[in-house]
Amino acid sequence: MALTKRKGTKSNNDSKRTRPKFNVDLSGHGGKYEDIDDVTPTLNDEDIESEEEEELNERASDEEEEEEEETLDAKRLRMAREYLNKVQAQESEQDESEEEDESDEDDEGGRSVDKVGKRIARDRLRKSGLLQSRLADSILAGVQTMRGNAEKAITIAQESASNEHYAKAWLDAKYVTYHRGHDLTPTSVALSQDGNMAFSGAKDGSVIRWDVPTGKKISYVLPSVKNHEIHSQESTLKHRNQREILSVAVSYDDRYLAVGGRDNCVRIFDVRTLGKNASAGYTPIAKFEGHKKAVTTLSFRNRTLDLYSGSEDRCIRRYDLNAMTYVETLYGHQSPITLMDCANKNRPVSVARDRTVRVWKVEEDSHLVFRPGGDVGSAECVSAIQDGWFVTGHEDGRLALWREEKKRPVGDAIVAAHGYEGQTGGVARGVMCCNARGMSDVLATGSNDGYLRLWKVSLDATFDSIFGIQFDKLTVSFCFRENDQVNTEEKGAGIKPLEKIPVHGHINSLAVGPGGKFCVAAVGQEPRLGRWDRVSRAKNRFAIIQLGEVEGSSNSD
């Protein structure tokens, strides 16, 4: 290739000029040196920089694509490693701050303690709602301590102490507190998931929101209704009994409040907007009309927005609050429904005056019928402990533990759980309400005998060690498939009494708080569904009952 060079002499100014570049003629005629001023160069510094940037961008994009592919394939593994490192750091901090002898005991028994594995399994079960907590022993110790303090105060003040002085000692120590707000008998209470907020409904038509830690009344969800007044502009009360509120329920996310009463309606309120919009007044965000008689019970399915309502018209209606729509009606009971409850599975449990207990298999469109027996009265209340296990309280004072796989109560039923009217041998007092903290071993019941009674519920013992996983005060509850071979004999399952706390009046509704630290109750002069009995000197109050300090309660719920 021939190269030509331009003739001429260089000056001082030429040194400042851009260095000439060699231009290659791709057409085959040869190349030559050309001055930058005469001919436009094909490649300058900017072009070189742009090409380098393009190459870098291409490499970066290729690396990003590789990272994206790696992230899609290894995202779970990376997140798992990060979570394991976090848990290990937390466990190491606990080991440094606390002296634990559990490792020594496990070494003596020939076992290696995998604290991180237990922590991960516990967190997974807690998120899925399948973590069972053992609180009975801690609650027993707390209540016994409070009882001892109350008895000391009585001994100092009174040589011959009566039941009235004993109850007053609990009030003076503020172990039991009563709060004014309802004019007539409270009928139902509901508690938020964190236990800081509670709702109560009464026969005067009022629904009140309470601040549990302080015991103060936050606001009225519905005001007290006098004779010939109305709840809202679209519903007029034709009879004074139509103002009665018989049931309240709160969703698992504390977003919605459901209210039912003798106006045959189910009203839904948004808890987040209560008291914030004065122009809206007491108007619900949704109102479901369909029951022909009073709505006696409401229950949310755990960890969902599925709502069930039971009525005196013998029907159960199902609602989906995600879409604010009615779904279906369940038929089967032959008498008015008194109460119902629902755990994690879509299988609500209901009791009615027809002396049957029914478990509804909603997805299979069928239900199971349980009959307590010929000499047992109809059930007044029911509480689901966990999937497949529930407790019923009857009008003749019996308290029974049930399992879906058996048609008869598990273990021995408690006879006259709240004693007898007058002396022993009279008419047994009925169990008006019962509530068990979900996935725990603690049960609370109420009647009109002047005491809130606590019970320890022992389920199938074989489930506690079936996989060899045990925690301190925590036991894993598993759900088995139908084909799994599991020993299902009830060894030691049943109900045992723990303690009792003085509460004067009809206890119409109960709700046990998180960790078993406290419970709230609706206490009044009359029973929930009628006026056939009246407790003298009782007051219509919202009650907060302390159950003592519970060790490890923060890890229980």
XYZ file of C-alpha atoms in Angstrom:
557
model
C 0.000 0.000 0.000
C 1.497 3.360 -1.072
C 1.754 6.061 1.512
C 2.038 9.781 0.579
C 3.208 12.531 2.876
C 2.237 16.190 2.470
C 5.084 18.574 1.774
C 5.702 21.539 3.971
C 7.608 22.807 6.979
C 6.384 22.639 10.546
C 5.970 25.740 12.661
C 5.507 26.283 16.373
C 1.753 26.512 15.862
C 1.736 23.101 14.221
C 2.726 21.466 17.497
C -0.576 22.578 19.007
C -2.553 21.065 16.179
C -4.054 17.599 16.492
C -1.762 14.807 15.430
C -2.588 13.611 11.922
C -4.114 10.193 11.642
C -3.662 7.501 9.082
C -6.765 7.117 6.943
C -7.249 3.714 5.343
C -9.141 3.602 2.093
C -11.315 0.525 2.243
C -12.102 0.796 -1.463
C -8.617 -0.468 -2.340
C -7.128 2.774 -3.783
C -4.684 3.130 -0.966
C -4.430 5.190 2.153
C -2.707 8.462 2.969
C -1.890 10.829 5.797
C -4.314 13.730 5.859
C -4.367 16.822 7.946
C -7.226 17.138 10.396
C -8.108 20.575 9.076
C -8.501 19.465 5.502
C -10.278 16.141 5.936
C -12.788 15.112 8.607
C -11.343 12.151 10.529
C -13.303 8.959 10.663
C -12.260 8.125 14.245
C -11.736 10.829 16.840
C -11.388 10.750 20.635
C -15.121 11.062 21.196
C -15.780 8.088 18.936
C -13.211 6.032 20.792
C -14.714 7.003 24.149
C -18.254 6.240 22.937
C -17.130 2.838 21.668
C -15.470 2.116 25.000
C -18.653 3.163 26.813
C -20.722 0.913 24.583
C -18.404 -1.999 25.306
C -18.626 -1.294 29.038
C -22.398 -1.018 28.853
C -22.595 -4.286 26.953
C -20.412 -5.975 29.541
C -22.492 -4.469 32.356
C -25.721 -5.579 30.712
C -24.282 -9.072 30.264
C -23.274 -9.121 33.934
C -26.738 -7.874 34.961
C -28.372 -10.602 32.917
C -26.104 -13.141 34.551
C -26.978 -11.687 37.975
C -30.685 -11.792 37.134
C -30.417 -15.408 36.077
C -28.474 -16.167 39.248
C -31.022 -14.324 41.386
C -33.913 -16.254 39.921
C -32.141 -19.542 40.557
C -30.560 -18.818 43.926
C -32.877 -16.264 45.520
C -34.369 -18.681 48.025
C -30.985 -20.030 48.980
C -29.581 -16.555 49.486
C -32.538 -15.442 51.590
C -32.327 -18.624 53.640
C -28.655 -18.024 54.353
C -29.348 -14.442 55.397
C -32.149 -15.595 57.697
C -29.936 -18.305 59.207
C -27.182 -15.793 59.881
C -29.687 -13.470 61.524
C -31.093 -16.211 63.732
C -27.637 -17.445 64.682
C -26.626 -13.924 65.674
C -29.718 -13.568 67.857
C -29.148 -16.929 69.497
C -25.505 -16.113 70.182
C -26.523 -12.846 71.845
C -28.994 -14.695 74.049
C -26.344 -17.236 75.004
C -23.998 -14.468 76.039
C -26.604 -12.578 78.085
C -28.242 -15.555 79.790
C -26.866 -18.629 81.449
C -28.610 -21.654 80.006
C -28.253 -25.134 81.422
C -30.327 -26.815 78.753
C -27.267 -27.783 76.692
C -25.764 -29.631 79.647
C -28.961 -31.547 80.252
C -29.208 -32.481 76.583
C -25.596 -33.634 76.513
C -26.259 -35.858 79.487
C -29.237 -37.358 77.696
C -27.238 -37.908 74.544
C -29.052 -35.277 72.487
C -27.711 -32.323 70.582
C -29.780 -29.174 70.846
C -30.336 -27.428 67.541
C -31.563 -24.076 68.766
C -31.525 -22.511 65.337
C -33.598 -25.325 63.880
C -36.131 -25.029 66.669
C -36.277 -21.281 66.222
C -36.945 -21.615 62.494
C -39.623 -24.270 63.028
C -41.261 -22.131 65.697
C -41.314 -19.027 63.492
C -42.748 -20.993 60.579
C -45.522 -22.464 62.701
C -46.305 -19.099 64.262
C -46.760 -17.498 60.835
C -49.010 -20.353 59.732
C -51.041 -20.233 62.947
C -50.087 -23.771 64.022
C -47.874 -22.992 67.021
C -49.365 -24.354 70.228
C -48.407 -22.574 73.452
C -48.466 -24.020 76.943
C -49.591 -21.317 79.334
C -51.598 -23.165 81.984
C -48.767 -23.692 84.480
C -47.579 -20.089 84.261
C -51.114 -18.727 84.599
C -51.690 -20.988 87.594
C -48.593 -19.605 89.315
C -49.652 -16.019 88.577
C -53.224 -16.435 89.834
C -52.046 -18.220 92.974
C -49.700 -15.332 93.720
C -52.549 -12.847 93.342
C -54.831 -14.979 95.483
C -52.192 -15.155 98.197
C -51.848 -11.376 98.227
C -55.635 -10.965 98.409
C -55.933 -13.426 101.285
C -53.220 -11.611 103.224
C -55.089 -8.338 102.822
C -58.286 -9.981 104.060
C -56.553 -11.531 107.067
C -55.146 -8.177 108.088
C -58.457 -6.332 107.667
C -61.003 -8.979 108.688
C -60.733 -11.831 111.107
C -63.793 -13.564 109.632
C -63.620 -12.912 105.910
C -66.614 -13.597 103.670
C -66.853 -14.033 99.923
C -67.751 -10.369 99.575
C -64.606 -9.276 101.385
C -62.593 -11.705 99.282
C -63.957 -10.206 96.053
C -63.356 -6.690 97.356
C -59.715 -7.549 98.043
C -59.252 -8.417 94.360
C -60.831 -5.097 93.401
C -58.655 -3.120 95.821
C -55.536 -4.755 94.384
C -56.821 -3.906 90.874
C -56.540 -7.504 89.772
C -60.166 -7.151 88.590
C -61.420 -3.813 87.254
C -64.916 -2.820 86.104
C -65.503 -0.033 83.604
C -68.715 1.904 83.018
C -70.176 2.569 79.603
C -73.270 0.428 79.027
C -76.667 1.223 80.536
C -77.996 -2.325 80.225
C -76.420 -5.795 80.390
C -73.310 -6.306 78.202
C -73.735 -9.395 76.030
C -70.536 -9.828 73.999
C -66.865 -8.853 73.868
C -64.174 -9.108 71.190
C -60.432 -8.570 71.464
C -57.879 -7.429 68.908
C -54.920 -9.641 68.023
C -52.399 -7.608 70.019
C -54.779 -7.279 72.963
C -54.601 -3.481 73.122
C -58.135 -2.852 71.868
C -61.466 -4.429 72.798
C -65.102 -4.049 71.758
C -68.228 -4.724 73.786
C -71.919 -4.792 72.896
C -74.931 -4.545 75.197
C -78.699 -4.813 75.329
C -79.044 -1.034 75.163
C -77.839 -1.146 71.539
C -74.436 0.380 72.234
C -71.062 -0.887 71.010
C -68.002 0.606 72.703
C -64.331 0.518 71.787
C -61.984 0.224 74.769
C -58.280 0.815 75.362
C -57.347 -2.297 77.347
C -53.998 -1.185 78.892
C -55.586 1.918 80.427
C -59.166 0.669 80.715
C -60.490 3.865 79.159
C -63.368 4.156 76.734
C -62.115 5.328 73.343
C -65.355 5.922 71.461
C -68.821 4.642 70.701
C -69.141 2.513 67.590
C -72.903 2.588 68.106
C -74.601 4.806 70.699
C -77.018 3.683 73.353
C -80.510 3.510 71.842
C -83.465 4.735 73.885
C -87.069 3.773 73.236
C -88.452 4.879 69.846
C -84.988 5.892 68.611
C -83.208 4.569 65.517
C -79.714 3.236 64.800
C -79.613 4.996 61.467
C -81.932 6.612 58.998
C -82.603 3.377 57.092
C -83.550 1.122 60.054
C -86.304 2.028 62.497
C -86.760 0.097 65.734
C -90.329 -1.182 65.927
C -89.809 -2.841 69.305
C -87.556 -2.007 72.216
C -85.857 -5.433 72.104
C -84.635 -4.814 68.550
C -81.945 -2.528 69.907
C -80.138 -5.413 71.643
C -76.639 -6.258 70.415
C -75.987 -9.984 70.880
C -72.610 -10.546 69.231
C -69.478 -8.678 68.100
C -66.412 -10.054 66.304
C -63.106 -8.600 65.048
C -61.182 -9.863 62.018
C -57.688 -11.293 62.436
C -56.052 -8.175 60.945
C -58.074 -5.837 63.239
C -59.546 -4.168 60.181
C -63.239 -5.014 60.346
C -65.735 -5.168 63.196
C -68.898 -7.230 62.733
C -71.993 -6.495 64.839
C -75.165 -8.582 65.072
C -78.331 -8.249 67.116
C -82.084 -8.533 67.239
C -82.571 -6.302 64.192
C -81.771 -9.412 62.042
C -78.820 -7.665 60.385
C -75.055 -8.029 60.267
C -73.271 -4.698 60.116
C -69.610 -4.264 59.171
C -67.523 -1.326 60.426
C -64.030 -0.304 59.366
C -62.006 -0.053 62.566
C -59.419 2.221 60.932
C -61.951 4.992 60.316
C -63.925 4.777 63.550
C -64.115 8.191 65.193
C -62.092 9.913 62.453
C -64.892 10.914 60.091
C -67.534 12.805 62.049
C -69.760 13.309 58.994
C -70.127 9.554 58.522
C -71.575 9.178 62.026
C -72.314 5.568 62.990
C -72.988 4.326 59.463
C -71.446 0.904 58.670
C -69.525 0.311 55.460
C -71.664 -2.757 54.710
C -74.931 -4.195 55.939
C -76.123 -7.754 55.272
C -79.818 -8.528 55.545
C -80.922 -12.113 55.159
C -81.611 -13.606 58.554
C -85.274 -13.734 59.475
C -84.638 -13.620 63.207
C -82.056 -12.305 65.658
C -78.355 -12.783 64.881
C -77.029 -14.514 68.004
C -73.413 -15.258 67.069
C -70.635 -14.056 64.768
C -67.246 -15.654 64.108
C -64.322 -14.929 61.788
C -62.267 -17.762 60.413
C -58.739 -17.413 61.700
C -56.287 -15.612 59.386
C -58.977 -14.912 56.770
C -61.823 -12.480 56.162
C -64.452 -15.227 56.018
C -67.305 -14.329 58.382
C -70.014 -16.671 59.696
C -73.253 -15.608 61.359
C -75.700 -17.791 63.283
C -79.280 -16.882 64.015
C -82.455 -17.934 65.767
C -83.843 -18.787 62.318
C -81.642 -21.969 62.506
C -79.418 -20.893 59.608
C -75.737 -20.059 59.259
C -74.744 -17.528 56.647
C -71.274 -17.084 55.203
C -69.773 -13.791 53.965
C -66.565 -12.824 52.173
C -65.393 -9.429 53.428
C -62.695 -9.201 50.762
C -65.472 -8.558 48.268
C -68.116 -7.536 50.866
C -70.537 -10.132 49.546
C -72.785 -12.871 50.855
C -71.585 -16.356 49.819
C -73.938 -19.107 50.974
C -76.299 -20.410 53.658
C -75.747 -23.557 55.722
C -78.781 -25.565 56.840
C -78.962 -28.352 59.395
C -79.893 -27.168 62.880
C -83.469 -27.759 64.000
C -83.504 -25.098 66.747
C -82.103 -21.609 67.297
C -78.310 -21.390 67.127
C -76.716 -20.064 70.303
C -72.994 -19.798 69.526
C -70.295 -20.790 67.029
C -66.530 -20.616 66.587
C -63.966 -21.292 63.865
C -60.249 -22.160 63.876
C -57.784 -22.264 60.955
C -59.571 -24.715 58.698
C -62.783 -23.779 56.958
C -64.800 -25.872 59.429
C -66.880 -23.743 61.819
C -68.362 -25.389 64.921
C -71.875 -24.441 66.064
C -74.201 -25.344 68.939
C -77.964 -24.940 69.121
C -81.025 -25.683 71.237
C -81.566 -28.969 69.373
C -78.923 -30.549 71.680
C -76.474 -31.126 68.857
C -72.983 -29.885 68.048
C -72.228 -29.578 64.335
C -68.925 -29.235 62.490
C -69.493 -27.787 59.033
C -67.294 -29.044 56.189
C -67.868 -26.033 53.995
C -65.622 -27.128 51.141
C -67.171 -30.634 51.030
C -70.726 -29.243 51.420
C -71.497 -31.531 54.363
C -71.328 -31.486 58.152
C -70.733 -33.737 61.166
C -73.293 -34.110 63.956
C -72.277 -34.729 67.575
C -74.831 -35.660 70.245
C -73.711 -35.370 73.890
C -76.225 -37.956 75.144
C -79.754 -38.392 76.403
C -79.313 -36.840 79.847
C -77.131 -33.909 78.751
C -78.691 -30.503 78.188
C -78.233 -28.401 75.096
C -74.942 -26.561 74.669
C -74.842 -22.844 75.463
C -71.327 -22.096 74.217
C -68.455 -23.554 72.178
C -64.800 -22.656 71.722
C -62.393 -24.036 69.108
C -59.005 -24.808 70.645
C -57.356 -25.821 67.368
C -58.310 -27.637 64.197
C -60.231 -30.778 65.129
C -60.537 -29.960 68.870
C -63.219 -27.899 70.624
C -64.904 -27.459 74.012
C -68.641 -27.121 74.733
C -70.401 -25.755 77.812
C -73.964 -26.914 78.512
C -76.978 -25.511 80.285
C -76.851 -28.299 82.887
C -73.340 -27.301 83.947
C -71.351 -29.869 81.970
C -68.066 -29.030 80.290
C -66.866 -31.428 77.558
C -63.851 -31.759 75.269
C -64.478 -32.998 71.715
C -62.522 -34.278 68.764
C -63.786 -34.458 65.198
C -62.848 -38.126 64.824
C -65.030 -39.208 67.762
C -68.769 -38.934 68.272
C -68.467 -38.811 72.051
C -66.562 -36.419 74.345
C -62.871 -37.131 74.894
C -62.067 -38.076 78.471
C -64.438 -37.455 81.348
C -66.800 -34.489 81.112
C -66.844 -32.018 83.990
C -70.171 -32.195 85.844
C -71.479 -28.991 87.487
C -68.444 -26.977 86.414
C -69.809 -23.862 88.192
C -71.467 -25.561 91.131
C -75.114 -25.810 92.121
C -77.859 -23.382 92.972
C -78.016 -23.238 96.733
C -76.538 -26.308 98.374
C -74.905 -29.284 96.708
C -77.472 -31.501 95.075
C -79.638 -28.699 93.709
C -79.885 -27.501 90.135
C -76.500 -27.124 88.472
C -75.614 -23.705 87.103
C -75.228 -23.591 83.358
C -71.989 -22.676 81.605
C -72.912 -19.421 79.885
C -69.666 -18.709 78.047
C -66.276 -20.269 77.373
C -63.202 -19.103 75.541
C -59.838 -20.731 74.882
C -56.840 -18.850 73.598
C -56.250 -20.308 70.144
C -53.579 -23.039 70.021
C -53.102 -23.011 73.810
C -53.996 -25.188 76.792
C -55.959 -22.574 78.772
C -59.752 -22.355 78.920
C -61.869 -19.752 80.729
C -65.562 -20.221 81.551
C -68.205 -17.997 83.100
C -71.607 -18.348 84.761
C -73.547 -16.618 87.549
C -71.876 -18.318 90.529
C -69.627 -15.314 91.191
C -66.401 -16.757 89.776
C -64.456 -16.800 86.552
C -63.021 -20.309 86.353
C -59.825 -21.340 84.581
C -59.160 -24.815 83.211
C -56.238 -26.695 81.738
C -57.023 -28.506 78.489
C -54.837 -31.514 77.721
C -55.028 -32.782 74.162
C -53.679 -35.994 72.649
C -50.305 -36.582 74.304
C -48.962 -38.572 71.352
C -48.770 -35.431 69.207
C -46.297 -33.773 71.581
C -43.412 -36.114 70.772
C -44.414 -37.687 67.483
C -41.546 -35.999 65.666
C -39.294 -35.545 68.698
C -39.584 -31.750 68.516
C -40.267 -30.105 71.847
C -39.827 -26.548 73.028
C -39.810 -24.909 76.419
C -43.505 -24.249 77.127
C -44.089 -24.648 73.396
C -45.290 -27.684 71.514
C -45.589 -28.043 67.769
C -49.013 -28.989 66.480
C -48.989 -30.698 63.095
C -51.742 -31.368 60.575
C -51.541 -34.869 59.131
C -52.787 -36.177 55.827
C -55.469 -38.832 55.757
C -53.003 -41.559 54.710
C -50.503 -40.839 57.511
C -50.311 -43.578 60.119
C -50.491 -41.840 63.488
C -51.421 -43.135 66.900
C -54.591 -41.214 67.737
C -55.453 -42.656 71.126
C -56.362 -39.983 73.680
C -53.792 -40.575 76.383
C -54.346 -38.140 79.216
C -56.619 -35.883 77.157
C -59.246 -34.011 79.145
C -60.077 -30.906 81.168
C -58.689 -30.189 84.616
C -59.511 -27.243 86.942
C -56.840 -24.617 87.555
C -58.101 -21.639 89.567
C -61.049 -19.294 90.032
C -61.267 -15.496 90.246
C -64.200 -13.666 91.912
C -66.398 -11.832 89.390
C -69.900 -10.861 90.547
C -72.773 -11.090 88.059
C -73.660 -12.932 84.872
C -70.518 -13.479 82.800
C -72.026 -13.439 79.312
C -68.867 -13.380 77.186
C -65.111 -13.867 77.566
C -61.951 -13.268 75.528
C -58.483 -14.374 76.688
C -55.676 -11.980 75.793
C -52.331 -12.722 74.092
C -49.983 -14.819 76.171
C -52.683 -15.408 78.771
C -51.784 -12.219 80.638
C -55.401 -11.102 81.048
C -58.934 -11.630 79.829
C -61.885 -9.316 79.205
C -65.486 -10.110 80.089
C -69.017 -8.821 79.635
C -70.559 -8.814 83.127
C -74.156 -7.834 83.834
C -77.306 -8.395 85.829
C -79.068 -10.610 83.262
C -78.139 -13.506 80.966
C -77.252 -12.797 77.355
C -80.325 -14.156 75.563
C -83.072 -13.469 78.087
C -84.243 -11.986 81.371
C -85.270 -15.128 83.269
C -82.644 -14.617 85.979
C -81.232 -11.603 87.742
C -78.221 -11.271 90.025
C -78.853 -8.785 92.790
C -76.309 -6.022 93.391
C -74.522 -6.842 90.151
C -73.545 -4.006 87.817
C -73.475 -3.827 84.039
C -69.793 -3.431 83.342
C -66.947 -4.218 80.988
C -64.421 -6.147 83.092
C -60.651 -6.639 82.738
C -59.263 -9.563 84.757
C -55.524 -9.911 85.252
C -54.096 -13.433 85.090
C -50.653 -12.557 86.397
C -47.297 -12.175 84.702
C -46.709 -15.089 82.330
C -43.134 -16.159 81.699
C -42.274 -16.512 78.048
C -45.537 -15.014 76.905
C -43.757 -13.012 74.228
C -42.731 -16.271 72.580
C -46.175 -17.837 72.854
C -48.268 -15.749 70.498
